[in-house]
Short mmCIF file of C-alpha atoms in Angstrom, two decimals:
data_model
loop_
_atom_site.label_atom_id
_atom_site.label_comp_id
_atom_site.label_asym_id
_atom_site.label_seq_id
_atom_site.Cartn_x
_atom_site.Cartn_y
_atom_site.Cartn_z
CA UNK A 17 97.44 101.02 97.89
CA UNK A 18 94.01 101.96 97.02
CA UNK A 19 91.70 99.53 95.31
CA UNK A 20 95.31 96.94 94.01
CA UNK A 21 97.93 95.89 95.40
CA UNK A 22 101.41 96.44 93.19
CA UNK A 23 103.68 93.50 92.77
CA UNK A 24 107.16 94.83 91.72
CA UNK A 25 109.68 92.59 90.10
CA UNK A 26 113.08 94.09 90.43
CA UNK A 27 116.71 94.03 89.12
CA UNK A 28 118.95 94.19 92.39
CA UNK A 29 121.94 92.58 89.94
CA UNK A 30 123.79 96.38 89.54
CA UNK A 31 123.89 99.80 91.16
CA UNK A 32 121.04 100.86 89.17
CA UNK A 33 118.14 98.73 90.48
CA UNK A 34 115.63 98.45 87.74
CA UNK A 35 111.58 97.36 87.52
CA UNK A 36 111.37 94.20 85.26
CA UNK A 37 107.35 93.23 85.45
CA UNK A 38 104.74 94.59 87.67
CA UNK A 39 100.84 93.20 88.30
CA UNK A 40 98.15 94.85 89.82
CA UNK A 41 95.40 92.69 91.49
CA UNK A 42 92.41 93.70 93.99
CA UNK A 43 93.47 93.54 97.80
CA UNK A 44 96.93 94.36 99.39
CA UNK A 45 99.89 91.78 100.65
CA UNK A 46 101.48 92.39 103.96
CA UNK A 47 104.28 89.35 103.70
CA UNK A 48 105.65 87.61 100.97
CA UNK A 49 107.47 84.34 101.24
CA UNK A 50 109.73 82.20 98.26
CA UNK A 51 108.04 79.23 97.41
CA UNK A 52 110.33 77.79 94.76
CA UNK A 53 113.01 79.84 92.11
CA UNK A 54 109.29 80.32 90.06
CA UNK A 55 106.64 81.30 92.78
CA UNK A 56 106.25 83.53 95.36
CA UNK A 57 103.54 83.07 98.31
CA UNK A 58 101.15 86.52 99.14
CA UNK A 59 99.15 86.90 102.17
CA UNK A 60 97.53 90.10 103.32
CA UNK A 61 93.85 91.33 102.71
CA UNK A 62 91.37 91.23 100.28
CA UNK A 63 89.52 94.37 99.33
CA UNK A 64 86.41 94.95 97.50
CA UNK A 65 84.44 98.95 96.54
CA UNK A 66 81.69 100.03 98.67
CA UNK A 67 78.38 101.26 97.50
CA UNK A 68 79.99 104.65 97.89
CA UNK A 69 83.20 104.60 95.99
CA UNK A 70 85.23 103.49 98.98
CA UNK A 71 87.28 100.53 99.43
CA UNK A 72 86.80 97.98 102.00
CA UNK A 73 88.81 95.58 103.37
CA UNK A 74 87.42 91.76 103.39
CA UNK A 75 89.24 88.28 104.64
CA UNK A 76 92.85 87.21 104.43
CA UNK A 77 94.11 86.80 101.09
CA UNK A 78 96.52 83.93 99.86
CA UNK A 79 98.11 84.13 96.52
CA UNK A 80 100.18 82.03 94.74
CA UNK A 81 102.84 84.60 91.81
CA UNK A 82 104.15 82.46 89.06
CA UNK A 83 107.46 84.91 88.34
CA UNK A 84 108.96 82.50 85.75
CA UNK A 85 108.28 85.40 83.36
CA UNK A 86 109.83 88.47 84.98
CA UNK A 87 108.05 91.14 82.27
CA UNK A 88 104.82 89.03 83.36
CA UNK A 89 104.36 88.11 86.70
CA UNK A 90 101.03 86.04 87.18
CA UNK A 91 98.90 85.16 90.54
CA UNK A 92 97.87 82.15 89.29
CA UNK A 93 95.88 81.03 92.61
CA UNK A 94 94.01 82.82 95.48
CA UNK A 95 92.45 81.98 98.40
CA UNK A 96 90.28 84.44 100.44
CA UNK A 97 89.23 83.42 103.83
CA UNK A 98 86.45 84.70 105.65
CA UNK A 99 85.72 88.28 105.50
CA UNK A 100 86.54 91.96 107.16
CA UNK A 101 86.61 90.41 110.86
CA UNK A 102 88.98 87.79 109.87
CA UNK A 103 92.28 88.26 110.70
CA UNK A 104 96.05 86.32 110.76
CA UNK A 105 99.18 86.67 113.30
CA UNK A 106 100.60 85.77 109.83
CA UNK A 107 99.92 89.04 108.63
CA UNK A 108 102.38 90.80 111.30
CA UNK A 109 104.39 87.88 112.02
CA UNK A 110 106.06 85.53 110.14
CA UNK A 111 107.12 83.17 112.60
CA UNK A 112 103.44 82.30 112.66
CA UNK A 113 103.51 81.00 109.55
CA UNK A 114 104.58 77.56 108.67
CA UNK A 115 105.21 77.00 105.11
CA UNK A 116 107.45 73.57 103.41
CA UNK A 117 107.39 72.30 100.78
CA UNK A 118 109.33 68.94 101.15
CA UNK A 119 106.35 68.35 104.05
CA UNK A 120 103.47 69.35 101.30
CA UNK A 121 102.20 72.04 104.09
CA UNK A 122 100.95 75.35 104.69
CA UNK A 123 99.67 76.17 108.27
CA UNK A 124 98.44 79.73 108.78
CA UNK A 125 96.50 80.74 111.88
CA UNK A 126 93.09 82.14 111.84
CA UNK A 127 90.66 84.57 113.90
CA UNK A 128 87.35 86.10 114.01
CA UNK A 129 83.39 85.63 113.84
CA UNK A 130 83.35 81.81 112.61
CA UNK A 131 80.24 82.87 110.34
CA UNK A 132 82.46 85.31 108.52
CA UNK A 133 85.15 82.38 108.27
CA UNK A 134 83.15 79.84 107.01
CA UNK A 135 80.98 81.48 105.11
CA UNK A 136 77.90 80.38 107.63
CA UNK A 137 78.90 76.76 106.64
CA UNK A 138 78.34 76.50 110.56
CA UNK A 139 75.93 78.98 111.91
CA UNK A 140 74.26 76.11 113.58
CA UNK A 141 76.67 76.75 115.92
CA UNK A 142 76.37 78.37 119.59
CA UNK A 143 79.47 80.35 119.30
CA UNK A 144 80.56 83.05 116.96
CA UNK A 145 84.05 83.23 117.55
CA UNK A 146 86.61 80.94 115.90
CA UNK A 147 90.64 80.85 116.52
CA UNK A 148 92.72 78.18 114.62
CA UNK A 149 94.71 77.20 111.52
CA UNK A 150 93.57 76.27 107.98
CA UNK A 151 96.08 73.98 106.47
CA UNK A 152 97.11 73.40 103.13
CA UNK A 153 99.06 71.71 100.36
CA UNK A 154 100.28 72.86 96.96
CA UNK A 155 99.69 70.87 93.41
CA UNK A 156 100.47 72.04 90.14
CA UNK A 157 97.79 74.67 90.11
CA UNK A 158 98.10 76.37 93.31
CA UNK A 159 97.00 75.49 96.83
CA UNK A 160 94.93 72.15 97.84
CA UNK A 161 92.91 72.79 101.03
CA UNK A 162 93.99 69.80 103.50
CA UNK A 163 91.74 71.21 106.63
CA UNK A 164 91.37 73.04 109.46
CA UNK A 165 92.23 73.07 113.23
CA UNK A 166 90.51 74.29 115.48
CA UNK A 167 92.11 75.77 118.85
CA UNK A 168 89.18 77.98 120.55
CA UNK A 169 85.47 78.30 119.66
CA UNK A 170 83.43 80.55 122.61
CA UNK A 171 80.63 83.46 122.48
CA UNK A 172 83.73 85.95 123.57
CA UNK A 173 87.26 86.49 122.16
CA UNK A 174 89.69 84.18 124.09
CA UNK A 175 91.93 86.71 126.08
CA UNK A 176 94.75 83.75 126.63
CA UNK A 177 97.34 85.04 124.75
CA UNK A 178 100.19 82.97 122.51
CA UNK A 179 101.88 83.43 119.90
CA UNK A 180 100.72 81.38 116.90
CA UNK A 181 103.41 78.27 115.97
CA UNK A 182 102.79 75.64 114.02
CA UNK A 183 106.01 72.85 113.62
CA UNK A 184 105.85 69.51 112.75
CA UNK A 185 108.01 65.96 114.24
CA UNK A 186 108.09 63.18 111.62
CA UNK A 187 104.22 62.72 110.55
CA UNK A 188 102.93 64.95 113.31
CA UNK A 189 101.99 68.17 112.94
CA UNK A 190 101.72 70.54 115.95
CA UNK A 191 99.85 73.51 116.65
CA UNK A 192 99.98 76.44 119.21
CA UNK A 193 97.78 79.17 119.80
CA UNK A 194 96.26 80.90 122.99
CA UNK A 195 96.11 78.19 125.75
CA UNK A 196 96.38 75.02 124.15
CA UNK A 197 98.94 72.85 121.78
CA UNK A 198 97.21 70.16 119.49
CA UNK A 199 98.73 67.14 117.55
CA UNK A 200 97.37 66.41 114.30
CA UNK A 201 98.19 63.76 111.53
CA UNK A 202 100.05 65.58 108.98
CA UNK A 203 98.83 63.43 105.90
CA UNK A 204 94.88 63.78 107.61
CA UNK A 205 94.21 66.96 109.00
CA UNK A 206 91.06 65.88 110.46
CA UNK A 207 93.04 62.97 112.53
CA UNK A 208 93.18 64.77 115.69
CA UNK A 209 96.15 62.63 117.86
CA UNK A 210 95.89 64.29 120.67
CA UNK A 211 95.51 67.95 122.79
CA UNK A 212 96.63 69.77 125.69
CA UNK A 213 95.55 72.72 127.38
CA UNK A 214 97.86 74.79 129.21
CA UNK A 215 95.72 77.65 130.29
CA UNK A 216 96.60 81.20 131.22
CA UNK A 217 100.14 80.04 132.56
CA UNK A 218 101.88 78.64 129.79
CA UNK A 219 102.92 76.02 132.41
CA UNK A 220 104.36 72.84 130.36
CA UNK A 221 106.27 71.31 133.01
CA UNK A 222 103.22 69.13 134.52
CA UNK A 223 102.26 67.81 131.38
CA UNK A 224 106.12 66.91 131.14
CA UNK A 225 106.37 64.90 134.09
CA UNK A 226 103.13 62.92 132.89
#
């Protein structure tokens, strides 16, 4: 990788693997993940060239490959959040990621300067840090933006520590990250059904016995 990222279609059916299509787009892809038998799910970084000939790397990239064509794989959608000090557990970890398609949902988590992630959309606000998950659906042309969650906003990085999870019971849709577990309505992301915060600890147990 240098200034594209190389998406390899390959024969695995004999001994003799084999390259069937290939596509070069801007930006790299650290995880890929099925979709359906057609499309294939990309998210890593984008990239863009420097005033000096150098590449730089910008905000987490989301595409959507249309592979129905082997000789001529497509990324028919993309989705760049934020920029370079944005940054996704999904990235290194797949279990972060939450991706079905019977639900009509895609939640990845989200870090960095929340000017850089929403593209000052809310530089009104006192903080410049922003951790949570953006949430999305699919429709015949790629991804559909359903909203965001937000899990910690504060002028410093939040040193609690969790791994990113996002699962989902019947309509509900639940969230983990760094101290606190949210409950949102899976059909309205903004519908916020309830929170808790469970600190440094991870303790769950009191919140059980409530």
């Amino acid at each position: 990788f240098k200034q594209v990222d190389p998406f390899f279609l390959i024969d695995l059916s004999t001994d003799s693997p084999k390259i069937l299509g290939a596509l070069k787009i801007p930006g790299f892809s650290n995880y890929l993940q099925p979709y359906d038998k057609d499309h294939i799910i990309g998210i890593g970084k984008d990239t863009k060239e420097n005033e000096w000939g150098g590449i730089q790397t910008r905000g987490v990239k989301i595409s959507m490959f249309d592979v129905s064509d082997f000789e001529n794989p497509k990324e028919i959608d993309t989705i760049v959040i934020g920029e370079s000090s944005t940054d996704s557990e999904a990235l290194y970890n797949h279990k972060s990621l939450l991706l079905d398609k019977q639900q009509d949902v895609m939640s990845i988590p989200i870090k960095g300067e929340i000017n850089d992630i929403f593209d000052g959309a809310k530089s009104g606000s006192q903080y410049n840090q922003w951790n949570g998950f953006f949430v999305y659906g699919f429709d015949q042309n790629g991804f559909v933006e359903k909203g965001t969650i937000t899990h910690y906003t504060g002028d410093n990085y939040n040193f609690i520590y969790m791994p990113a999870r996002t699962l989902y019971i019947g309509d509900t849709l639940y969230t983990i990250m760094d101290g606190s577990i949210k409950m949102n309505d899976i059909k309205n992301i903004s519908n916020e059904i309830n929170s808790i915060n469970i600190g440094s600890t991870g303790e769950l147990v009191p919140y059980i016995d409530k």
